[in-house]
Amino acid sequence: MTINHDNQILSLADLTENYSNMTVKTTDNTEWPLWEVFYQPKDGKPFEHAGSVHAPDAEMALQNARDTYARRNEGIAFWVVPSDQIVASTPEDVGPFFDPANDKPYRHPQFYSVPRAVKKRK
């Protein structure tokens, strides 16, 4: 089960159907699409990027991710995402993209002082 960008829950069958018709974007058309793999550690921490796998569809991508990244039981859940579906900022965007956060110092823990009673506890 997976949640898409609209917070809709999708089954593995939905994912496979959505991505089974993906076209391969390589010059020689001999490689399967690239999928990014994320796993959730056993202790319930947030998902972390594990690496990438090649697969023709979502189901095979999950199986390849399991075979490649779950050999030592590192996690309890996996996400696979087609690499060409990931949208990211670039280092050139650092100014305009992050500027709105610069005028909000209250979002950082250093903005707040720790009460003396809390400091004494150890």
PDB file of C-alpha atoms in Angstrom:
ATOM      1  CA  MET A   1       0.000   0.000   0.000  1.00  0.00           C
ATOM      2  CA  THR A   2       1.308   3.465  -0.944  1.00  0.00           C
ATOM      3  CA  ILE A   3       0.094   7.049  -0.620  1.00  0.00           C
ATOM      4  CA  ASN A   4       0.419   9.241  -3.709  1.00  0.00           C
ATOM      5  CA  HIS A   5       0.924  13.021  -3.864  1.00  0.00           C
ATOM      6  CA  ASP A   6      -2.849  13.576  -3.433  1.00  0.00           C
ATOM      7  CA  ASN A   7      -2.789  11.518  -0.185  1.00  0.00           C
ATOM      8  CA  GLN A   8      -4.777   8.750  -1.849  1.00  0.00           C
ATOM      9  CA  ILE A   9      -3.936   5.225  -0.795  1.00  0.00           C
ATOM     10  CA  LEU A  10      -2.858   3.092  -3.739  1.00  0.00           C
ATOM     11  CA  SER A  11      -2.394  -0.655  -3.848  1.00  0.00           C
ATOM     12  CA  LEU A  12       0.526  -2.370  -5.531  1.00  0.00           C
ATOM     13  CA  ALA A  13      -1.838  -3.294  -8.374  1.00  0.00           C
ATOM     14  CA  ASP A  14      -2.671   0.410  -8.893  1.00  0.00           C
ATOM     15  CA  LEU A  15       1.012   1.295  -9.006  1.00  0.00           C
ATOM     16  CA  THR A  16       1.784  -1.495 -11.429  1.00  0.00           C
ATOM     17  CA  GLU A  17      -1.065  -0.435 -13.700  1.00  0.00           C
ATOM     18  CA  ASN A  18      -0.003   3.236 -13.577  1.00  0.00           C
ATOM     19  CA  TYR A  19       3.631   2.537 -14.412  1.00  0.00           C
ATOM     20  CA  SER A  20       3.423  -0.580 -16.583  1.00  0.00           C
ATOM     21  CA  ASN A  21       3.226   1.562 -19.730  1.00  0.00           C
ATOM     22  CA  MET A  22       6.298   3.632 -18.884  1.00  0.00           C
ATOM     23  CA  THR A  23       8.577   4.321 -21.792  1.00  0.00           C
ATOM     24  CA  VAL A  24      12.263   3.773 -21.320  1.00  0.00           C
ATOM     25  CA  LYS A  25      14.176   7.019 -21.752  1.00  0.00           C
ATOM     26  CA  THR A  26      17.538   5.681 -22.827  1.00  0.00           C
ATOM     27  CA  THR A  27      19.189   5.979 -26.195  1.00  0.00           C
ATOM     28  CA  ASP A  28      19.474   2.253 -26.797  1.00  0.00           C
ATOM     29  CA  ASN A  29      16.167   1.194 -25.129  1.00  0.00           C
ATOM     30  CA  THR A  30      17.822  -1.791 -23.431  1.00  0.00           C
ATOM     31  CA  GLU A  31      17.515  -0.665 -19.796  1.00  0.00           C
ATOM     32  CA  TRP A  32      14.494  -0.865 -17.558  1.00  0.00           C
ATOM     33  CA  PRO A  33      13.380   2.376 -15.888  1.00  0.00           C
ATOM     34  CA  LEU A  34      15.281   3.465 -12.797  1.00  0.00           C
ATOM     35  CA  TRP A  35      13.443   3.441  -9.446  1.00  0.00           C
ATOM     36  CA  GLU A  36      14.593   5.155  -6.248  1.00  0.00           C
ATOM     37  CA  VAL A  37      14.262   3.017  -3.125  1.00  0.00           C
ATOM     38  CA  PHE A  38      13.396   4.319   0.346  1.00  0.00           C
ATOM     39  CA  TYR A  39      13.162   2.166   3.469  1.00  0.00           C
ATOM     40  CA  GLN A  40      11.827   2.695   6.977  1.00  0.00           C
ATOM     41  CA  PRO A  41      14.081   1.477   9.805  1.00  0.00           C
ATOM     42  CA  LYS A  42      12.667  -0.962  12.354  1.00  0.00           C
ATOM     43  CA  ASP A  43      12.455   1.623  15.112  1.00  0.00           C
ATOM     44  CA  GLY A  44       9.810   3.598  13.195  1.00  0.00           C
ATOM     45  CA  LYS A  45      12.061   6.456  12.114  1.00  0.00           C
ATOM     46  CA  PRO A  46      11.292   8.354   8.883  1.00  0.00           C
ATOM     47  CA  PHE A  47      12.003   6.726   5.541  1.00  0.00           C
ATOM     48  CA  GLU A  48      15.580   6.984   4.247  1.00  0.00           C
ATOM     49  CA  HIS A  49      16.958   6.724   0.727  1.00  0.00           C
ATOM     50  CA  ALA A  50      18.558   3.308   0.268  1.00  0.00           C
ATOM     51  CA  GLY A  51      19.588   3.462  -3.380  1.00  0.00           C
ATOM     52  CA  SER A  52      18.244   2.688  -6.842  1.00  0.00           C
ATOM     53  CA  VAL A  53      17.082  -0.348  -8.788  1.00  0.00           C
ATOM     54  CA  HIS A  54      16.087  -0.993 -12.395  1.00  0.00           C
ATOM     55  CA  ALA A  55      12.721  -2.667 -12.992  1.00  0.00           C
ATOM     56  CA  PRO A  56      10.002  -2.776 -15.647  1.00  0.00           C
ATOM     57  CA  ASP A  57       7.183  -2.003 -13.192  1.00  0.00           C
ATOM     58  CA  ALA A  58       6.390  -1.140  -9.558  1.00  0.00           C
ATOM     59  CA  GLU A  59       5.935  -4.725  -8.415  1.00  0.00           C
ATOM     60  CA  MET A  60       9.301  -5.819  -9.781  1.00  0.00           C
ATOM     61  CA  ALA A  61      10.900  -2.662  -8.346  1.00  0.00           C
ATOM     62  CA  LEU A  62       9.645  -3.616  -4.873  1.00  0.00           C
ATOM     63  CA  GLN A  63      10.943  -7.159  -5.295  1.00  0.00           C
ATOM     64  CA  ASN A  64      14.326  -5.893  -6.499  1.00  0.00           C
ATOM     65  CA  ALA A  65      14.450  -3.435  -3.596  1.00  0.00           C
ATOM     66  CA  ARG A  66      13.689  -6.229  -1.137  1.00  0.00           C
ATOM     67  CA  ASP A  67      16.330  -8.496  -2.657  1.00  0.00           C
ATOM     68  CA  THR A  68      18.948  -5.746  -2.735  1.00  0.00           C
ATOM     69  CA  TYR A  69      18.319  -3.699   0.406  1.00  0.00           C
ATOM     70  CA  ALA A  70      16.568  -6.028   2.884  1.00  0.00           C
ATOM     71  CA  ARG A  71      19.172  -8.763   3.159  1.00  0.00           C
ATOM     72  CA  ARG A  72      20.033  -7.820   6.728  1.00  0.00           C
ATOM     73  CA  ASN A  73      16.502  -6.915   7.849  1.00  0.00           C
ATOM     74  CA  GLU A  74      17.352  -3.207   8.001  1.00  0.00           C
ATOM     75  CA  GLY A  75      13.800  -1.969   7.561  1.00  0.00           C
ATOM     76  CA  ILE A  76      10.129  -2.732   7.971  1.00  0.00           C
ATOM     77  CA  ALA A  77       8.745  -1.016   4.849  1.00  0.00           C
ATOM     78  CA  PHE A  78       9.886   0.084   1.388  1.00  0.00           C
ATOM     79  CA  TRP A  79       8.835   2.783  -1.039  1.00  0.00           C
ATOM     80  CA  VAL A  80       9.833   2.688  -4.700  1.00  0.00           C
ATOM     81  CA  VAL A  81       9.459   5.787  -6.855  1.00  0.00           C
ATOM     82  CA  PRO A  82      10.219   6.156 -10.568  1.00  0.00           C
ATOM     83  CA  SER A  83      13.318   8.350 -10.751  1.00  0.00           C
ATOM     84  CA  ASP A  84      11.837  10.478 -13.500  1.00  0.00           C
ATOM     85  CA  GLN A  85       8.911  11.367 -11.215  1.00  0.00           C
ATOM     86  CA  ILE A  86      11.080  12.990  -8.527  1.00  0.00           C
ATOM     87  CA  VAL A  87      11.086  16.770  -8.526  1.00  0.00           C
ATOM     88  CA  ALA A  88      13.933  18.496  -6.702  1.00  0.00           C
ATOM     89  CA  SER A  89      15.369  21.943  -6.191  1.00  0.00           C
ATOM     90  CA  THR A  90      18.817  22.756  -7.538  1.00  0.00           C
ATOM     91  CA  PRO A  91      21.783  24.430  -5.825  1.00  0.00           C
ATOM     92  CA  GLU A  92      21.147  27.483  -8.037  1.00  0.00           C
ATOM     93  CA  ASP A  93      17.722  27.839  -6.362  1.00  0.00           C
ATOM     94  CA  VAL A  94      19.233  28.218  -2.885  1.00  0.00           C
ATOM     95  CA  GLY A  95      18.586  31.977  -2.680  1.00  0.00           C
ATOM     96  CA  PRO A  96      15.042  32.382  -3.952  1.00  0.00           C
ATOM     97  CA  PHE A  97      13.869  28.953  -2.813  1.00  0.00           C
ATOM     98  CA  PHE A  98      14.954  29.273   0.823  1.00  0.00           C
ATOM     99  CA  ASP A  99      14.593  33.052   1.320  1.00  0.00           C
ATOM    100  CA  PRO A 100      11.115  32.859   2.897  1.00  0.00           C
ATOM    101  CA  ALA A 101      12.548  30.783   5.772  1.00  0.00           C
ATOM    102  CA  ASN A 102      15.318  33.274   6.563  1.00  0.00           C
ATOM    103  CA  ASP A 103      12.928  35.799   8.116  1.00  0.00           C
ATOM    104  CA  LYS A 104      11.388  33.252  10.505  1.00  0.00           C
ATOM    105  CA  PRO A 105      13.985  32.689  13.250  1.00  0.00           C
ATOM    106  CA  TYR A 106      11.306  31.304  15.567  1.00  0.00           C
ATOM    107  CA  ARG A 107      11.419  28.080  13.545  1.00  0.00           C
ATOM    108  CA  HIS A 108      14.877  27.308  14.950  1.00  0.00           C
ATOM    109  CA  PRO A 109      15.415  25.997  18.487  1.00  0.00           C
ATOM    110  CA  GLN A 110      18.168  28.585  19.060  1.00  0.00           C
ATOM    111  CA  PHE A 111      15.481  31.288  19.031  1.00  0.00           C
ATOM    112  CA  TYR A 112      14.137  30.096  22.382  1.00  0.00           C
ATOM    113  CA  SER A 113      15.853  30.266  25.739  1.00  0.00           C
ATOM    114  CA  VAL A 114      15.814  27.279  28.052  1.00  0.00           C
ATOM    115  CA  PRO A 115      14.343  27.952  31.512  1.00  0.00           C
ATOM    116  CA  ARG A 116      16.767  27.600  34.428  1.00  0.00           C
ATOM    117  CA  ALA A 117      14.703  24.797  35.995  1.00  0.00           C
ATOM    118  CA  VAL A 118      15.133  22.736  32.858  1.00  0.00           C
ATOM    119  CA  LYS A 119      18.857  23.445  32.638  1.00  0.00           C
ATOM    120  CA  LYS A 120      19.454  22.142  36.181  1.00  0.00           C
ATOM    121  CA  ARG A 121      17.934  18.707  35.480  1.00  0.00           C
ATOM    122  CA  LYS A 122      20.510  16.113  34.478  1.00  0.00           C
TER     123      LYS A 122
END
